[in-house]
Short mmCIF file of C-alpha atoms and ligand atoms in Angstrom, two decimals:
data_model
loop_
_atom_site.label_atom_id
_atom_site.label_comp_id
_atom_site.label_asym_id
_atom_site.label_seq_id
_atom_site.Cartn_x
_atom_site.Cartn_y
_atom_site.Cartn_z
CA UNK A 1 1.04 -124.71 -74.12
CA UNK A 2 0.21 -123.05 -70.85
CA UNK A 3 -3.27 -122.01 -71.87
CA UNK A 4 -2.25 -118.47 -70.88
CA UNK A 5 -3.93 -116.92 -73.89
CA UNK A 6 -7.26 -118.68 -73.68
CA UNK A 7 -7.87 -118.96 -69.99
CA UNK A 8 -10.80 -117.31 -68.32
CA UNK A 9 -9.82 -115.81 -65.04
CA UNK A 10 -11.87 -117.09 -62.17
CA UNK A 11 -10.93 -114.18 -59.98
CA UNK A 12 -13.97 -112.42 -58.73
CA UNK A 13 -14.44 -109.20 -56.96
CA UNK A 14 -14.41 -109.22 -53.24
CA UNK A 15 -17.78 -107.64 -52.71
CA UNK A 16 -17.79 -104.86 -50.25
CA UNK A 17 -20.47 -105.37 -47.65
CA UNK A 18 -23.07 -102.78 -46.99
CA UNK A 19 -22.87 -100.84 -50.21
CA UNK A 20 -25.71 -98.43 -50.19
CA UNK A 21 -28.43 -98.40 -52.80
CA UNK A 22 -29.17 -94.76 -52.27
CA UNK A 23 -29.49 -92.46 -55.24
CA UNK A 24 -26.57 -90.39 -56.20
CA UNK A 25 -27.04 -86.67 -56.03
CA UNK A 26 -24.76 -84.32 -57.79
CA UNK A 27 -23.14 -81.67 -55.80
CA UNK A 28 -23.78 -78.15 -56.94
CA UNK A 29 -20.11 -77.63 -57.51
CA UNK A 30 -17.40 -80.11 -58.41
CA UNK A 31 -14.74 -77.47 -58.23
CA UNK A 32 -11.36 -77.93 -56.64
CA UNK A 33 -9.07 -75.53 -54.85
CA UNK A 34 -7.39 -73.21 -57.39
CA UNK A 35 -3.90 -74.39 -56.40
CA UNK A 36 -4.88 -77.88 -57.50
CA UNK A 37 -3.88 -78.62 -61.10
CA UNK A 38 -7.23 -80.14 -61.77
CA UNK A 39 -9.34 -79.61 -64.84
CA UNK A 40 -12.78 -79.33 -63.38
CA UNK A 41 -15.94 -78.11 -64.96
CA UNK A 42 -19.29 -78.16 -63.27
CA UNK A 43 -21.13 -77.43 -66.53
CA UNK A 44 -20.53 -80.66 -68.41
CA UNK A 45 -21.85 -83.13 -65.84
CA UNK A 46 -25.23 -84.72 -66.53
CA UNK A 47 -28.40 -83.98 -64.65
CA UNK A 48 -29.22 -85.74 -61.38
CA UNK A 49 -31.78 -87.94 -63.17
CA UNK A 50 -29.06 -89.37 -65.37
CA UNK A 51 -27.20 -90.76 -62.39
CA UNK A 52 -30.14 -91.62 -60.16
CA UNK A 53 -31.13 -94.78 -62.06
CA UNK A 54 -28.18 -96.93 -61.02
CA UNK A 55 -29.09 -100.41 -59.80
CA UNK A 56 -27.85 -101.12 -56.26
CA UNK A 57 -25.26 -103.61 -57.53
CA UNK A 58 -23.86 -100.92 -59.78
CA UNK A 59 -23.86 -98.09 -57.27
CA UNK A 60 -20.21 -97.31 -56.48
CA UNK A 61 -18.86 -97.54 -52.93
CA UNK A 62 -17.41 -94.07 -53.29
CA UNK A 63 -18.04 -91.14 -55.61
CA UNK A 64 -14.50 -89.87 -55.50
CA UNK A 65 -11.16 -90.97 -56.89
CA UNK A 66 -7.95 -89.21 -57.81
CA UNK A 67 -6.44 -90.11 -61.18
CA UNK A 68 -3.21 -88.80 -62.58
CA UNK A 69 -2.66 -87.86 -66.21
CA UNK A 70 0.04 -86.44 -68.46
CA UNK A 71 -1.06 -83.71 -70.96
CA UNK A 72 -0.85 -85.83 -74.16
CA UNK A 73 -3.62 -87.33 -76.29
CA UNK A 74 -3.41 -90.62 -74.37
CA UNK A 75 -5.21 -88.85 -71.48
CA UNK A 76 -8.24 -87.95 -73.61
CA UNK A 77 -10.58 -90.71 -72.37
CA UNK A 78 -10.06 -89.55 -68.76
CA UNK A 79 -10.61 -85.89 -69.57
CA UNK A 80 -13.59 -86.52 -71.85
CA UNK A 81 -15.19 -88.89 -69.34
CA UNK A 82 -15.03 -86.12 -66.78
CA UNK A 83 -15.97 -83.18 -69.01
CA UNK A 84 -18.81 -84.92 -70.88
CA UNK A 85 -20.24 -86.32 -67.65
CA UNK A 86 -19.60 -90.02 -68.37
CA UNK A 87 -17.96 -90.64 -65.00
CA UNK A 88 -20.85 -88.88 -63.25
CA UNK A 89 -23.37 -90.89 -65.23
CA UNK A 90 -22.11 -94.04 -63.51
CA UNK A 91 -22.06 -92.42 -60.08
CA UNK A 92 -18.44 -91.17 -60.03
CA UNK A 93 -19.33 -87.53 -59.51
CA UNK A 94 -16.11 -86.54 -57.82
CA UNK A 95 -13.32 -87.70 -60.13
CA UNK A 96 -10.29 -85.52 -59.51
CA UNK A 97 -7.97 -85.49 -62.54
CA UNK A 98 -4.53 -84.44 -61.44
CA UNK A 99 -2.02 -83.25 -64.00
CA UNK A 100 1.37 -84.84 -63.37
CA UNK A 101 4.55 -82.89 -64.02
CA UNK A 102 6.31 -86.00 -65.29
CA UNK A 103 6.04 -89.79 -65.36
CA UNK A 104 8.39 -89.85 -62.36
CA UNK A 105 5.93 -87.69 -60.42
CA UNK A 106 3.06 -89.97 -61.40
CA UNK A 107 5.03 -92.93 -60.08
CA UNK A 108 5.85 -91.08 -56.83
CA UNK A 109 2.21 -90.02 -56.41
CA UNK A 110 0.79 -93.51 -56.88
CA UNK A 111 3.32 -94.82 -54.36
CA UNK A 112 1.77 -92.65 -51.66
CA UNK A 113 -1.84 -92.99 -52.85
CA UNK A 114 -4.58 -90.35 -52.57
CA UNK A 115 -4.69 -90.74 -48.77
CA UNK A 116 -1.17 -89.36 -48.65
CA UNK A 117 -1.90 -86.56 -51.12
CA UNK A 118 -0.99 -88.62 -54.19
CA UNK A 119 -3.17 -90.50 -56.68
CA UNK A 120 -5.08 -93.77 -56.75
CA UNK A 121 -4.06 -94.54 -60.32
CA UNK A 122 -4.37 -93.09 -63.78
CA UNK A 123 -2.60 -93.09 -67.14
CA UNK A 124 0.55 -95.19 -67.54
CA UNK A 125 3.14 -96.10 -70.08
CA UNK A 126 3.91 -99.78 -70.18
CA UNK A 127 5.04 -101.73 -68.32
CA UNK A 128 5.06 -99.16 -65.47
CA UNK A 129 2.20 -100.91 -63.57
CA UNK A 130 4.17 -104.16 -63.73
CA UNK A 131 7.41 -102.46 -62.65
CA UNK A 132 5.66 -100.74 -59.72
CA UNK A 133 4.03 -104.05 -58.73
CA UNK A 134 7.45 -105.71 -58.75
CA UNK A 135 9.02 -102.82 -56.81
CA UNK A 136 11.54 -102.25 -59.63
CA UNK A 137 10.97 -98.48 -60.04
CA UNK A 138 9.70 -97.58 -56.56
CA UNK A 139 11.51 -96.06 -53.60
CA UNK A 140 13.31 -98.69 -51.61
CA UNK A 141 12.01 -101.26 -54.12
CA UNK A 142 8.72 -101.38 -52.28
CA UNK A 143 6.25 -103.62 -54.09
CA UNK A 144 2.98 -101.77 -54.73
CA UNK A 145 0.47 -104.07 -56.47
CA UNK A 146 -1.24 -102.37 -59.43
CA UNK A 147 -4.00 -103.52 -61.77
CA UNK A 148 -4.09 -102.74 -65.47
CA UNK A 149 -7.77 -102.10 -66.29
CA UNK A 150 -7.99 -100.90 -69.91
CA UNK A 151 -5.95 -99.56 -72.75
CA UNK A 152 -6.56 -95.83 -73.29
CA UNK A 153 -5.37 -95.30 -76.88
CA UNK A 154 -3.53 -96.61 -79.92
CA UNK A 155 -1.33 -94.41 -82.18
CA UNK A 156 -1.01 -90.68 -81.42
CA UNK A 157 2.76 -90.81 -80.84
CA UNK A 158 5.71 -89.95 -83.00
CA UNK A 159 9.43 -89.45 -83.30
CA UNK A 160 10.44 -85.87 -83.87
CA UNK A 161 13.84 -84.82 -85.29
CA UNK A 162 15.59 -81.45 -85.17
CA UNK A 163 15.58 -79.43 -88.38
CA UNK A 164 19.36 -79.66 -88.84
CA UNK A 165 18.86 -83.29 -89.89
CA UNK A 166 16.35 -82.43 -92.67
CA UNK A 167 16.77 -84.70 -95.65
CA UNK A 168 19.08 -87.06 -93.79
CA UNK A 169 16.76 -88.92 -91.42
CA UNK A 170 13.42 -90.62 -92.12
CA UNK A 171 11.36 -93.65 -91.22
CA UNK A 172 13.96 -95.90 -92.88
CA UNK A 173 17.46 -95.29 -91.52
CA UNK A 174 19.61 -97.43 -93.82
CA UNK A 175 21.07 -94.39 -95.57
CA UNK A 176 21.51 -92.45 -92.30
CA UNK A 177 23.93 -94.90 -90.71
CA UNK A 178 27.05 -92.87 -91.69
CA UNK A 179 25.54 -89.76 -90.09
CA UNK A 180 25.16 -91.56 -86.73
CA UNK A 181 28.69 -92.96 -86.96
CA UNK A 182 30.09 -89.48 -87.80
CA UNK A 183 28.30 -87.87 -84.83
CA UNK A 184 29.37 -90.64 -82.46
CA UNK A 185 33.03 -89.50 -82.62
CA UNK A 186 32.14 -85.87 -81.68
CA UNK A 187 28.71 -85.19 -80.15
CA UNK A 188 26.58 -88.35 -80.28
CA UNK A 189 23.06 -88.13 -81.68
CA UNK A 190 20.96 -87.34 -78.61
CA UNK A 191 17.44 -88.66 -78.36
CA UNK A 192 14.97 -88.22 -75.54
CA UNK A 193 12.10 -90.26 -74.20
CA UNK A 194 9.80 -89.30 -71.35
CA UNK A 195 10.61 -92.07 -68.87
CA UNK A 196 13.22 -94.81 -69.18
CA UNK A 197 12.32 -98.44 -69.98
CA UNK A 198 8.72 -97.80 -71.12
CA UNK A 199 6.79 -97.05 -74.35
CA UNK A 200 8.62 -93.98 -75.69
CA UNK A 201 11.96 -95.55 -74.94
CA UNK A 202 10.80 -98.72 -76.76
CA UNK A 203 9.52 -96.84 -79.85
CA UNK A 204 12.72 -94.91 -80.35
CA UNK A 205 14.84 -98.02 -79.70
CA UNK A 206 12.76 -100.16 -82.03
CA UNK A 207 12.98 -97.57 -84.83
CA UNK A 208 16.74 -97.09 -84.42
CA UNK A 209 17.54 -100.79 -84.16
CA UNK A 210 15.37 -101.63 -87.21
CA UNK A 211 17.58 -99.17 -89.12
CA UNK A 212 20.80 -100.79 -87.92
CA UNK A 213 21.55 -98.19 -85.21
CA UNK A 214 22.32 -99.60 -81.79
CA UNK A 215 20.42 -97.43 -79.25
CA UNK A 216 22.84 -98.41 -76.46
CA UNK A 217 26.11 -97.70 -78.24
CA UNK A 218 25.45 -95.46 -81.28
CA UNK A 219 23.34 -92.71 -79.67
CA UNK A 220 22.75 -91.00 -76.32
CA UNK A 221 19.30 -91.51 -74.80
CA UNK A 222 17.92 -89.10 -72.21
CA UNK A 223 14.74 -88.70 -70.18
CA UNK A 224 12.83 -85.42 -70.59
CA UNK A 225 9.20 -84.71 -69.48
CA UNK A 226 6.82 -84.49 -72.45
CA UNK A 227 5.99 -80.85 -71.83
CA UNK A 228 9.66 -79.85 -71.96
CA UNK A 229 10.52 -81.65 -75.17
CA UNK A 230 9.74 -78.73 -77.48
CA UNK A 231 11.82 -76.32 -75.42
CA UNK A 232 14.79 -78.70 -75.34
CA UNK A 233 14.77 -79.18 -79.07
CA UNK A 234 14.58 -75.39 -79.56
CA UNK A 235 17.75 -74.90 -77.55
CA UNK A 236 19.53 -77.45 -79.73
CA UNK A 237 20.32 -79.89 -76.91
CA UNK A 238 18.31 -82.66 -78.49
CA UNK A 239 18.38 -84.30 -81.92
CA UNK A 240 15.26 -86.40 -81.44
CA UNK A 241 12.45 -87.19 -79.07
CA UNK A 242 9.66 -89.65 -78.81
CA UNK A 243 6.39 -88.78 -77.11
CA UNK A 244 2.62 -88.36 -77.52
CA UNK A 245 0.77 -85.65 -79.46
CA UNK A 246 0.61 -82.71 -79.39
CA UNK A 247 4.34 -82.53 -78.68
CA UNK A 248 5.92 -84.13 -81.79
CA UNK A 249 3.49 -82.27 -84.04
CA UNK A 250 4.18 -79.00 -82.21
CA UNK A 251 7.80 -79.01 -83.31
CA UNK A 252 6.52 -79.09 -86.88
CA UNK A 253 4.03 -76.26 -86.29
CA UNK A 254 6.72 -74.32 -84.41
CA UNK A 255 9.09 -74.96 -87.35
CA UNK A 256 11.92 -76.32 -85.27
CA UNK A 257 11.88 -79.87 -86.54
CA UNK A 258 10.10 -82.60 -88.45
CA UNK A 259 8.66 -86.02 -87.78
CA UNK A 260 10.62 -89.04 -88.91
CA UNK A 261 7.95 -91.49 -87.93
CA UNK A 262 4.54 -91.89 -86.47
CA UNK A 263 4.31 -94.82 -84.08
CA UNK A 264 1.42 -95.85 -86.32
CA UNK A 265 4.02 -96.33 -89.07
CA UNK A 266 6.39 -98.35 -86.85
CA UNK A 267 3.66 -100.70 -85.61
CA UNK A 268 0.15 -100.21 -86.98
CA UNK A 269 -2.49 -100.45 -84.24
CA UNK A 270 0.15 -100.84 -81.55
CA UNK A 271 -0.57 -100.93 -77.82
CA UNK A 272 0.12 -97.53 -76.23
CA UNK A 273 -0.90 -96.24 -72.80
CA UNK A 274 -3.20 -97.77 -70.20
CA UNK A 275 -5.40 -97.06 -67.22
CA UNK A 276 -3.99 -98.78 -64.12
CA UNK A 277 -4.82 -98.30 -60.46
CA UNK A 278 -3.50 -99.36 -57.10
CA UNK A 279 -4.76 -102.88 -56.42
CA UNK A 280 -5.73 -101.98 -52.83
CA UNK A 281 -8.03 -99.20 -54.13
CA UNK A 282 -9.65 -101.53 -56.68
CA UNK A 283 -10.07 -104.38 -54.20
CA UNK A 284 -11.78 -101.98 -51.77
CA UNK A 285 -13.95 -100.33 -54.43
CA UNK A 286 -14.88 -102.95 -57.05
CA UNK A 287 -18.09 -101.22 -58.10
CA UNK A 288 -16.47 -97.80 -58.28
CA UNK A 289 -13.71 -99.31 -60.40
CA UNK A 290 -16.26 -100.62 -62.84
CA UNK A 291 -18.05 -97.27 -62.81
CA UNK A 292 -14.76 -95.57 -63.75
CA UNK A 293 -14.25 -98.11 -66.52
CA UNK A 294 -17.76 -97.64 -67.84
CA UNK A 295 -17.22 -93.87 -67.96
CA UNK A 296 -13.95 -94.35 -69.82
CA UNK A 297 -15.48 -96.82 -72.27
CA UNK A 298 -18.21 -94.34 -73.08
CA UNK A 299 -15.62 -91.58 -73.52
CA UNK A 300 -13.61 -93.84 -75.83
CA UNK A 301 -16.65 -94.52 -77.98
CA UNK A 302 -17.45 -90.79 -78.05
CA UNK A 303 -13.87 -89.99 -79.07
CA UNK A 304 -13.92 -92.47 -81.94
CA UNK A 305 -16.80 -90.59 -83.54
CA UNK A 306 -14.76 -88.29 -85.75
CA UNK A 307 -17.57 -85.72 -85.70
CA UNK A 308 -16.78 -85.22 -82.01
CA UNK A 309 -13.05 -84.68 -82.46
CA UNK A 310 -13.19 -80.94 -83.00
CA UNK A 311 -14.94 -80.60 -79.66
CA UNK A 312 -12.49 -83.04 -78.12
CA UNK A 313 -9.57 -80.94 -79.36
CA UNK A 314 -11.17 -77.83 -77.84
CA UNK A 315 -11.63 -79.50 -74.45
CA UNK A 316 -8.13 -80.99 -74.35
CA UNK A 317 -6.42 -77.79 -75.49
CA UNK A 318 -8.07 -75.85 -72.64
CA UNK A 319 -6.06 -74.09 -69.95
CA UNK A 320 -7.05 -76.66 -67.35
CA UNK A 321 -5.65 -79.50 -69.40
CA UNK A 322 -3.01 -79.24 -72.16
CA UNK A 323 -2.93 -75.42 -72.17
CA UNK A 324 -2.23 -75.21 -75.92
CA UNK A 325 -2.09 -71.93 -77.88
CA UNK A 326 -4.78 -73.36 -80.20
CA UNK A 327 -6.88 -76.52 -80.48
CA UNK A 328 -5.84 -76.63 -84.16
CA UNK A 329 -2.61 -78.35 -83.13
CA UNK A 330 -4.71 -81.35 -82.13
CA UNK A 331 -7.42 -81.07 -84.77
CA UNK A 332 -5.47 -82.32 -87.82
CA UNK A 333 -3.72 -85.30 -86.18
CA UNK A 334 -7.08 -86.30 -84.70
CA UNK A 335 -8.29 -86.74 -88.32
CA UNK A 336 -5.16 -88.66 -89.38
CA UNK A 337 -3.67 -85.58 -91.08
CA UNK A 338 0.00 -85.03 -90.37
CA UNK A 339 2.27 -82.50 -92.00
CA UNK A 340 5.48 -84.37 -91.19
CA UNK A 341 7.52 -81.20 -91.71
CA UNK A 342 9.95 -82.78 -94.21
CA UNK A 343 7.65 -82.50 -97.22
CA UNK A 344 5.87 -85.71 -96.36
CA UNK A 345 2.13 -85.38 -95.77
CA UNK A 346 -0.06 -88.06 -94.30
CA UNK A 347 -3.81 -87.90 -94.78
CA UNK A 348 -5.10 -91.27 -93.72
CA UNK A 349 -7.77 -91.76 -91.08
CA UNK A 350 -6.34 -95.18 -90.20
CA UNK A 351 -3.23 -93.40 -88.90
CA UNK A 352 -5.16 -91.25 -86.41
CA UNK A 353 -5.40 -92.00 -82.70
CA UNK A 354 -8.09 -94.55 -81.83
CA UNK A 355 -9.60 -95.01 -78.41
CA UNK A 356 -12.29 -97.69 -78.65
CA UNK A 357 -11.75 -99.76 -81.78
CA UNK A 358 -9.20 -99.92 -84.58
CA UNK A 359 -8.68 -102.07 -87.66
CA UNK A 360 -7.57 -104.98 -85.46
CA UNK A 361 -10.46 -104.89 -83.03
CA UNK A 362 -10.73 -103.52 -79.51
CA UNK A 363 -8.41 -100.73 -78.41
CA UNK A 364 -9.88 -100.46 -74.92
CA UNK A 365 -9.46 -104.16 -74.08
CA UNK A 366 -6.19 -104.90 -72.22
CA UNK A 367 -4.84 -107.89 -74.18
CA UNK A 368 -2.37 -109.92 -72.16
CA UNK A 369 -0.43 -110.59 -75.37
CA UNK A 370 0.43 -106.88 -75.41
CA UNK A 371 1.64 -106.89 -71.83
CA UNK A 372 3.87 -109.78 -72.88
CA UNK A 373 5.38 -107.79 -75.74
CA UNK A 374 6.30 -104.98 -73.32
CA UNK A 375 7.91 -107.50 -70.92
CA UNK A 376 9.69 -109.21 -73.83
CA UNK A 377 11.00 -105.87 -75.15
CA UNK A 378 12.18 -105.05 -71.59
CA UNK A 379 14.23 -108.27 -71.66
CA UNK A 380 15.54 -107.36 -75.13
CA UNK A 381 17.20 -104.20 -73.78
CA UNK A 382 18.33 -105.65 -70.46
CA UNK A 383 15.73 -103.74 -68.42
CA UNK A 384 14.45 -107.05 -67.00
CA UNK A 385 16.40 -110.26 -66.52
CA UNK A 386 15.95 -112.89 -69.21
CA UNK A 387 14.37 -115.39 -66.84
CA UNK A 388 11.08 -113.48 -67.41
CA UNK A 389 11.02 -114.88 -70.95
CA UNK A 390 12.93 -118.17 -70.84
CA UNK A 391 10.98 -121.28 -69.73
CA UNK A 392 8.10 -120.35 -72.04
CA UNK A 393 7.82 -116.92 -70.37
CA UNK A 394 6.43 -118.48 -67.17
CA UNK A 395 7.70 -115.62 -65.00
CA UNK A 396 6.34 -112.93 -67.33
CA UNK A 397 2.98 -114.67 -67.48
CA UNK A 398 2.79 -115.00 -63.70
CA UNK A 399 3.37 -111.25 -63.37
CA UNK A 400 0.89 -110.43 -66.16
CA UNK A 401 -1.78 -112.66 -64.62
CA UNK A 402 -1.39 -110.74 -61.36
CA UNK A 403 -1.48 -107.26 -62.90
CA UNK A 404 -3.76 -107.50 -65.93
CA UNK A 405 -7.43 -107.45 -64.88
CA UNK A 406 -9.14 -108.02 -68.18
CA UNK A 407 -11.80 -109.84 -66.12
CA UNK A 408 -12.86 -106.51 -64.57
CA UNK A 409 -12.93 -104.88 -68.01
CA UNK A 410 -15.29 -107.62 -69.21
CA UNK A 411 -17.61 -107.28 -66.21
CA UNK A 412 -17.75 -103.50 -66.68
CA UNK A 413 -18.40 -103.88 -70.42
CA UNK A 414 -21.28 -106.26 -69.81
CA UNK A 415 -22.82 -104.01 -67.17
CA UNK A 416 -22.52 -101.08 -69.56
CA UNK A 417 -24.39 -103.08 -72.23
CA UNK A 418 -21.45 -103.21 -74.62
CA UNK A 419 -22.33 -105.40 -77.57
CA UNK A 420 -20.79 -108.91 -77.48
CA UNK A 421 -19.02 -108.19 -80.77
CA UNK A 422 -16.97 -105.51 -78.98
CA UNK A 423 -15.87 -107.82 -76.14
CA UNK A 424 -12.82 -109.88 -77.19
CA UNK A 425 -13.01 -113.61 -76.46
CA UNK A 426 -9.25 -114.20 -76.51
CA UNK A 427 -6.62 -112.48 -74.42
CA UNK A 428 -4.17 -112.69 -77.34
CA UNK A 429 -4.49 -110.40 -80.35
CA UNK A 430 -2.34 -112.90 -82.17
CA UNK A 431 0.84 -112.35 -84.21
CA UNK A 432 1.92 -108.70 -84.47
CA UNK A 433 3.94 -107.27 -87.36
CA UNK A 434 6.31 -104.30 -87.34
CA UNK A 435 7.33 -101.96 -90.17
CA UNK A 436 10.57 -103.85 -90.80
CA UNK A 437 8.74 -107.12 -91.36
CA UNK A 438 9.66 -108.54 -87.94
CA UNK A 439 6.85 -110.50 -86.28
CA UNK A 440 6.05 -111.07 -82.63
CA UNK A 441 4.22 -114.29 -81.91
CA UNK A 442 3.00 -114.04 -78.30
CA UNK A 443 3.23 -117.82 -78.06
CA UNK A 444 6.96 -117.63 -78.81
CA UNK A 445 8.49 -114.52 -77.22
CA UNK A 446 11.95 -116.14 -76.96
CA UNK A 447 11.97 -116.88 -80.70
CA UNK A 448 11.15 -113.20 -81.34
CA UNK A 449 14.12 -112.11 -79.21
CA UNK A 450 16.40 -114.60 -80.94
CA UNK A 451 15.34 -113.28 -84.37
CA UNK A 452 16.46 -109.70 -83.57
CA UNK A 453 19.95 -108.64 -84.59
CA UNK A 454 20.38 -105.60 -82.31
CA UNK A 455 19.60 -106.34 -78.66
CA UNK A 456 21.32 -106.30 -75.29
CA UNK A 457 20.18 -109.69 -74.03
CA UNK A 458 22.16 -112.76 -75.02
CA UNK A 459 20.10 -115.92 -75.46
CA1 CA B 1 2.82 -92.37 -75.28
#
């Protein structure tokens, strides 16, 4: 046993010399140039007194940071932290949230950093921070070290299917196999994710493979930005897509399709998207990083109070952010109510998106065992070579230990006065179980891969 899942990282922040203890004063206006796709509001920030009480050791080195987001419910903690003044409360009065046109743009923007007009970090599918760190998805394979700092959300994602497949496709695909085979000989079943080799690709692949459909040979998989998924299904070019709310639910409300599965059905309380930042920014601004985390943690707690979710839906649906025709599209899913569009109705709060805590414990905490599942699943489909997982996953663990900064999360949580019960003591959430009964034991990733029938890797 490597002790990977019970070690306590000894890495400490490199303290920046000369950080000033001066009080933080809010600017009269936090607005941004109109051409900037930033959702700013000067009304929701707290009063100057709220931010003036920061102890010197908690006063951030900078008040400003530029974080990217994609307009899906995963981004809610960032948007709420800004709009409800939680970033400002911890001294981050100039957080610029920058809407990204696609995951590819987010990747390009973090490559150049805010100094070059890009972003310092933001919302990521997994394992994008690891792939950027390794230089696998960057231009010229340049290695850009990133740190994963917290998980933003669990649930809130789904697999949407075009209406022409009503009655033929559902969560369980056993009876749909002949349909896929039939289509394969003419126009293969076409499914889209929002960026290759990350979450949405994994959810659709897991669901298909669990039903006996090989995602590499039985269907065609494409990449489409989340905001374009509805349009593409409308024009009939897509049979299925996998992304975050509100997009899957919108095809139901727009009556162009139905939902075969919520990701909450595929893997209850699954890891979803994360906050990650450029390592150079974090190393230079350790206190500001913790201030950002504290703001996000407070937003996550606020979001998990279901009484706040109507207001959350209103803020997110706004023109600056998701630009939805109505906040109602978010309101029902936020309460765990899904009209699946095929006659199936879900009304179960445990299926809603969670931001701070779920049935299994912390959502916000970045468990290393979840990073390992994403790396293992990457090996499953041939996205990463198998030497990441063989040899007791030594290579995967080395990468995860470099990228995952749960130690910073813990420091921020303690500074924010988070109760000890809400701070996990293990970096493993233990054995995970999927809807088809398959289990992932983070101590034995290779055994998990061996147990799977449909996969690309040969072990
Ligand atoms: Ca997602």
